[in-house]
mmCIF file of C-alpha atoms in Angstrom:
data_model
loop_
_atom_site.group_PDB
_atom_site.id
_atom_site.type_symbol
_atom_site.label_atom_id
_atom_site.label_comp_id
_atom_site.label_asym_id
_atom_site.label_seq_id
_atom_site.Cartn_x
_atom_site.Cartn_y
_atom_site.Cartn_z
ATOM 1 C CA MET Q 291 88.398 112.696 -216.151
ATOM 2 C CA ALA Q 292 85.658 111.473 -213.762
ATOM 3 C CA VAL Q 293 87.055 111.198 -210.230
ATOM 4 C CA LYS Q 294 85.309 109.109 -207.582
ATOM 5 C CA ILE Q 295 85.726 108.767 -203.826
ATOM 6 C CA ARG Q 296 85.237 105.070 -203.208
ATOM 7 C CA LEU Q 297 86.290 102.069 -201.151
ATOM 8 C CA LYS Q 298 89.362 99.986 -201.957
ATOM 9 C CA ARG Q 299 89.081 96.467 -200.557
ATOM 10 C CA MET Q 300 91.954 95.106 -198.464
ATOM 11 C CA GLY Q 301 92.379 92.320 -195.907
ATOM 12 C CA LYS Q 302 91.592 88.613 -195.814
ATOM 13 C CA ILE Q 303 88.852 86.715 -197.605
ATOM 14 C CA ARG Q 304 86.120 86.986 -194.956
ATOM 15 C CA THR Q 305 87.532 89.879 -192.964
ATOM 16 C CA ALA Q 306 87.551 92.741 -195.405
ATOM 17 C CA ILE Q 307 89.013 96.106 -194.461
ATOM 18 C CA TYR Q 308 88.515 99.067 -196.744
ATOM 19 C CA ARG Q 309 90.470 102.206 -197.528
ATOM 20 C CA VAL Q 310 88.614 105.332 -198.581
ATOM 21 C CA VAL Q 311 90.418 106.496 -201.712
ATOM 22 C CA VAL Q 312 90.142 109.040 -204.497
ATOM 23 C CA MET Q 313 90.402 107.257 -207.891
ATOM 24 C CA ASP Q 314 89.680 107.681 -211.544
ATOM 25 C CA SER Q 315 86.322 106.019 -212.193
ATOM 26 C CA ARG Q 316 87.821 103.873 -214.997
ATOM 27 C CA THR Q 317 90.421 102.112 -212.787
ATOM 28 C CA LYS Q 318 89.967 98.722 -211.159
ATOM 29 C CA ARG Q 319 88.389 98.480 -207.717
ATOM 30 C CA ASP Q 320 91.732 97.688 -206.081
ATOM 31 C CA GLY Q 321 93.832 99.584 -208.595
ATOM 32 C CA ARG Q 322 96.120 102.567 -208.155
ATOM 33 C CA ALA Q 323 94.589 105.428 -206.224
ATOM 34 C CA ILE Q 324 95.200 109.139 -206.584
ATOM 35 C CA GLU Q 325 95.045 109.615 -202.807
ATOM 36 C CA GLU Q 326 94.070 107.606 -199.744
ATOM 37 C CA ILE Q 327 91.986 109.702 -197.379
ATOM 38 C CA GLY Q 328 90.766 107.224 -194.778
ATOM 39 C CA LYS Q 329 90.031 103.737 -193.436
ATOM 40 C CA TYR Q 330 86.857 101.748 -192.807
ATOM 41 C CA ASP Q 331 86.758 98.482 -190.836
ATOM 42 C CA PRO Q 332 83.240 97.016 -190.520
ATOM 43 C CA ASN Q 333 84.489 93.975 -188.556
ATOM 44 C CA GLN Q 334 85.095 95.848 -185.316
ATOM 45 C CA GLU Q 335 82.374 96.693 -182.820
ATOM 46 C CA PRO Q 336 81.612 99.556 -183.311
ATOM 47 C CA SER Q 337 82.891 99.904 -186.876
ATOM 48 C CA LEU Q 338 86.113 101.828 -187.296
ATOM 49 C CA ILE Q 339 85.728 104.872 -189.523
ATOM 50 C CA GLU Q 340 88.684 107.222 -189.968
ATOM 51 C CA ILE Q 341 88.362 109.765 -192.772
ATOM 52 C CA ASP Q 342 90.332 112.966 -193.259
ATOM 53 C CA MET Q 343 87.349 115.274 -193.718
ATOM 54 C CA ASP Q 344 89.498 118.180 -194.931
ATOM 55 C CA ARG Q 345 90.761 116.127 -197.874
ATOM 56 C CA ALA Q 346 87.294 114.663 -198.565
ATOM 57 C CA ASN Q 347 85.789 118.158 -198.702
ATOM 58 C CA TYR Q 348 88.647 119.314 -200.943
ATOM 59 C CA TRP Q 349 88.035 116.512 -203.425
ATOM 60 C CA ARG Q 350 84.261 117.079 -203.364
ATOM 61 C CA GLY Q 351 84.995 120.731 -204.151
ATOM 62 C CA GLN Q 352 87.104 119.619 -207.133
ATOM 63 C CA GLY Q 353 84.148 117.607 -208.501
ATOM 64 C CA ALA Q 354 84.847 114.106 -207.143
ATOM 65 C CA GLN Q 355 81.653 112.107 -206.646
ATOM 66 C CA PRO Q 356 81.452 109.754 -203.607
ATOM 67 C CA THR Q 357 79.898 106.323 -204.102
ATOM 68 C CA GLU Q 358 76.813 105.378 -202.072
ATOM 69 C CA ALA Q 359 78.829 103.579 -199.400
ATOM 70 C CA VAL Q 360 81.327 106.411 -199.033
ATOM 71 C CA ALA Q 361 78.512 108.994 -199.027
ATOM 72 C CA ALA Q 362 76.947 107.157 -196.052
ATOM 73 C CA LEU Q 363 80.313 107.143 -194.235
ATOM 74 C CA LEU Q 364 80.857 110.850 -194.951
ATOM 75 C CA LYS Q 365 77.345 111.613 -193.675
ATOM 76 C CA ILE Q 366 78.120 109.772 -190.390
ATOM 77 C CA MET Q 367 81.369 111.709 -190.050
ATOM 78 C CA ASP Q 368 79.696 115.073 -190.834
ATOM 79 C CA GLU Q 369 76.829 114.567 -188.397
ATOM 80 C CA GLY Q 370 79.119 113.415 -185.619
ATOM 81 C CA THR Q 371 77.034 110.302 -184.924
ATOM 82 C CA LEU Q 372 80.088 108.115 -185.139
ATOM 83 C CA LYS Q 373 80.213 105.538 -182.342
ATOM 84 C CA VAL Q 374 83.606 105.385 -180.728
ATOM 85 C CA ALA Q 375 84.907 102.258 -179.013
ATOM 86 C CA GLU Q 376 85.918 102.535 -175.386
ATOM 87 C CA PRO Q 377 89.674 102.839 -175.027
ATOM 88 C CA LYS Q 378 91.336 99.601 -174.028
ATOM 89 C CA ALA Q 379 92.702 99.427 -170.516
ATOM 90 C CA ASN Q 380 96.438 99.329 -170.011
ATOM 91 C CA LYS Q 381 97.690 95.770 -169.356
ATOM 92 C CA LYS Q 382 99.733 96.901 -166.383
ATOM 93 C CA ASP Q 383 96.650 98.503 -164.804
ATOM 94 C CA LEU Q 384 94.666 95.304 -165.375
ATOM 95 C CA TYR Q 385 97.438 93.267 -163.753
ATOM 96 C CA GLU Q 386 97.602 95.527 -160.700
ATOM 97 C CA ALA Q 387 93.815 95.431 -160.364
ATOM 98 C CA ALA Q 388 93.893 91.628 -160.476
ATOM 99 C CA LEU Q 389 96.555 91.563 -157.762
ATOM 100 C CA ALA Q 390 94.533 93.926 -155.592
ATOM 101 C CA ALA Q 391 91.429 91.766 -156.074
ATOM 102 C CA ALA Q 392 93.381 88.677 -155.062
ATOM 103 C CA GLY Q 393 94.573 90.405 -151.879
ATOM 104 C CA LYS Q 394 98.241 90.273 -152.772
ATOM 105 C CA SER Q 395 98.787 93.980 -153.321
ATOM 106 C CA ASP Q 396 101.101 94.142 -150.271
ATOM 107 C CA GLY Q 397 103.943 92.790 -152.436
ATOM 108 C CA ALA Q 398 104.724 89.775 -150.207
ATOM 109 C CA ASP Q 399 105.259 87.469 -153.164
ATOM 110 C CA THR Q 400 107.916 88.966 -155.412
ATOM 111 C CA SER Q 401 108.561 85.816 -157.442
ATOM 112 C CA GLY Q 402 105.959 86.739 -160.028
ATOM 113 C CA ALA Q 403 104.499 83.233 -159.955
ATOM 114 C CA THR Q 404 100.754 82.894 -159.912
ATOM 115 C CA THR Q 405 100.695 79.582 -158.057
ATOM 116 C CA ALA Q 406 102.068 78.874 -154.594
ATOM 117 C CA LYS Q 407 105.506 77.328 -154.318
ATOM 118 C CA LYS Q 408 105.780 73.714 -153.178
ATOM 119 C CA LYS Q 409 107.320 73.239 -149.776
ATOM 120 C CA ALA Q 410 110.618 71.369 -149.594
ATOM 121 C CA ALA Q 411 109.874 70.054 -146.079
ATOM 122 C CA LYS Q 412 107.720 67.247 -147.461
ATOM 123 C CA LYS Q 413 110.622 65.779 -149.400
ATOM 124 C CA THR Q 414 112.893 65.580 -146.350
ATOM 125 C CA GLU Q 415 110.224 63.920 -144.176
ATOM 126 C CA GLU Q 416 109.505 61.163 -146.682
ATOM 127 C CA ALA Q 417 111.324 57.839 -146.358
ATOM 128 C CA PRO Q 418 114.117 57.290 -148.875
ATOM 129 C CA LYS Q 419 113.134 55.294 -151.919
ATOM 130 C CA ALA Q 420 114.769 51.994 -152.900
ATOM 131 C CA ASP Q 421 116.547 53.744 -155.754
ATOM 132 C CA ASP Q 422 118.096 56.237 -153.309
ATOM 133 C CA VAL Q 423 119.779 53.499 -151.191
ATOM 134 C CA ALA Q 424 123.499 53.009 -151.920
ATOM 135 C CA PRO Q 425 124.596 49.701 -153.524
ATOM 136 C CA ALA Q 426 126.994 48.974 -150.623
ATOM 137 C CA ALA Q 427 124.080 49.036 -148.203
ATOM 138 C CA ASP Q 428 122.241 46.529 -150.410
ATOM 139 C CA THR Q 429 125.092 44.006 -150.141
ATOM 140 C CA ASP Q 430 125.221 44.434 -146.340
ATOM 141 C CA SER Q 431 121.503 43.919 -145.995
ATOM 142 C CA SER Q 432 121.633 40.839 -148.228
ATOM 143 C CA ALA Q 433 124.517 39.494 -146.126
ATOM 144 C CA ALA Q 434 122.495 40.143 -142.992
ATOM 145 C CA THR Q 435 119.558 38.241 -144.440
ATOM 146 C CA THR Q 436 121.778 35.315 -145.358
ATOM 147 C CA GLU Q 437 123.262 35.268 -141.850
ATOM 148 C CA SER Q 438 119.866 35.430 -140.263
ATOM 149 C CA SER Q 439 118.683 32.653 -142.549
ATOM 150 C CA GLU Q 440 121.721 30.558 -141.570
ATOM 151 C CA GLU Q 441 121.100 30.927 -137.844
ATOM 152 C CA PRO Q 442 117.718 29.261 -137.875
ATOM 153 C CA ALA Q 443 119.147 26.585 -140.102
ATOM 154 C CA GLU Q 444 121.964 25.914 -137.619
ATOM 155 C CA GLY Q 445 119.511 26.015 -134.746
ATOM 156 C CA ALA Q 446 117.284 23.634 -136.608
ATOM 157 C CA ASP Q 447 120.269 21.321 -137.113
ATOM 158 C CA ALA Q 448 121.092 21.626 -133.435
ATOM 159 C CA LYS Q 449 117.551 20.728 -132.489
ATOM 160 C CA ALA Q 450 117.670 17.885 -134.954
ATOM 161 C CA ASP Q 451 120.902 16.667 -133.348
ATOM 162 C CA GLU Q 452 119.399 16.942 -129.862
ATOM 163 C CA ALA Q 453 116.335 14.980 -130.837
ATOM 164 C CA PRO Q 454 118.267 11.730 -131.613
ATOM 165 C CA LYS Q 455 120.219 12.119 -128.375
ATOM 166 C CA ALA Q 456 116.984 12.415 -126.489
ATOM 167 C CA ASP Q 457 115.686 9.328 -128.244
ATOM 168 C CA GLU Q 458 118.821 7.426 -127.223
ATOM 169 C CA ALA Q 459 118.478 8.603 -123.664
ATOM 170 C CA GLY Q 460 114.842 7.665 -123.570
ATOM 171 C CA ALA Q 461 115.401 4.263 -125.211
#
């Protein structure tokens, strides 16, 4: 039986991820593997290459032939020229650094909000809206307007009454 060390394609349509596997050369590309010995992700920067070199060397000793792509990956792993991505920073450390940069590291604001709170003093200083006025006050104010409108009318009638008297006195 001819055994090969080759890549087994996984992942989405345009974002392929490969597994380095040991397979019979007659099986399908994505068929059943004898053993999975590593991973290869070319989409990351730098590419992720994780291969168990002990198992790869074992299978090469048993007569397994690596394909061209796997041979290139094994060469990179053997030489030690593998580029390693910088470890990602802890989210908590990033958060604390952002707080320190903003000048709020003293812990004065414990609410956890990123924007300042609105002040309630503005609402109390504003004049009440028409919707806020009670209905009883509306009837009193309408009664006051009717009374005030009646007073000039009575005064106008009084002046109108005085005018004929003055005409009689002057005639």
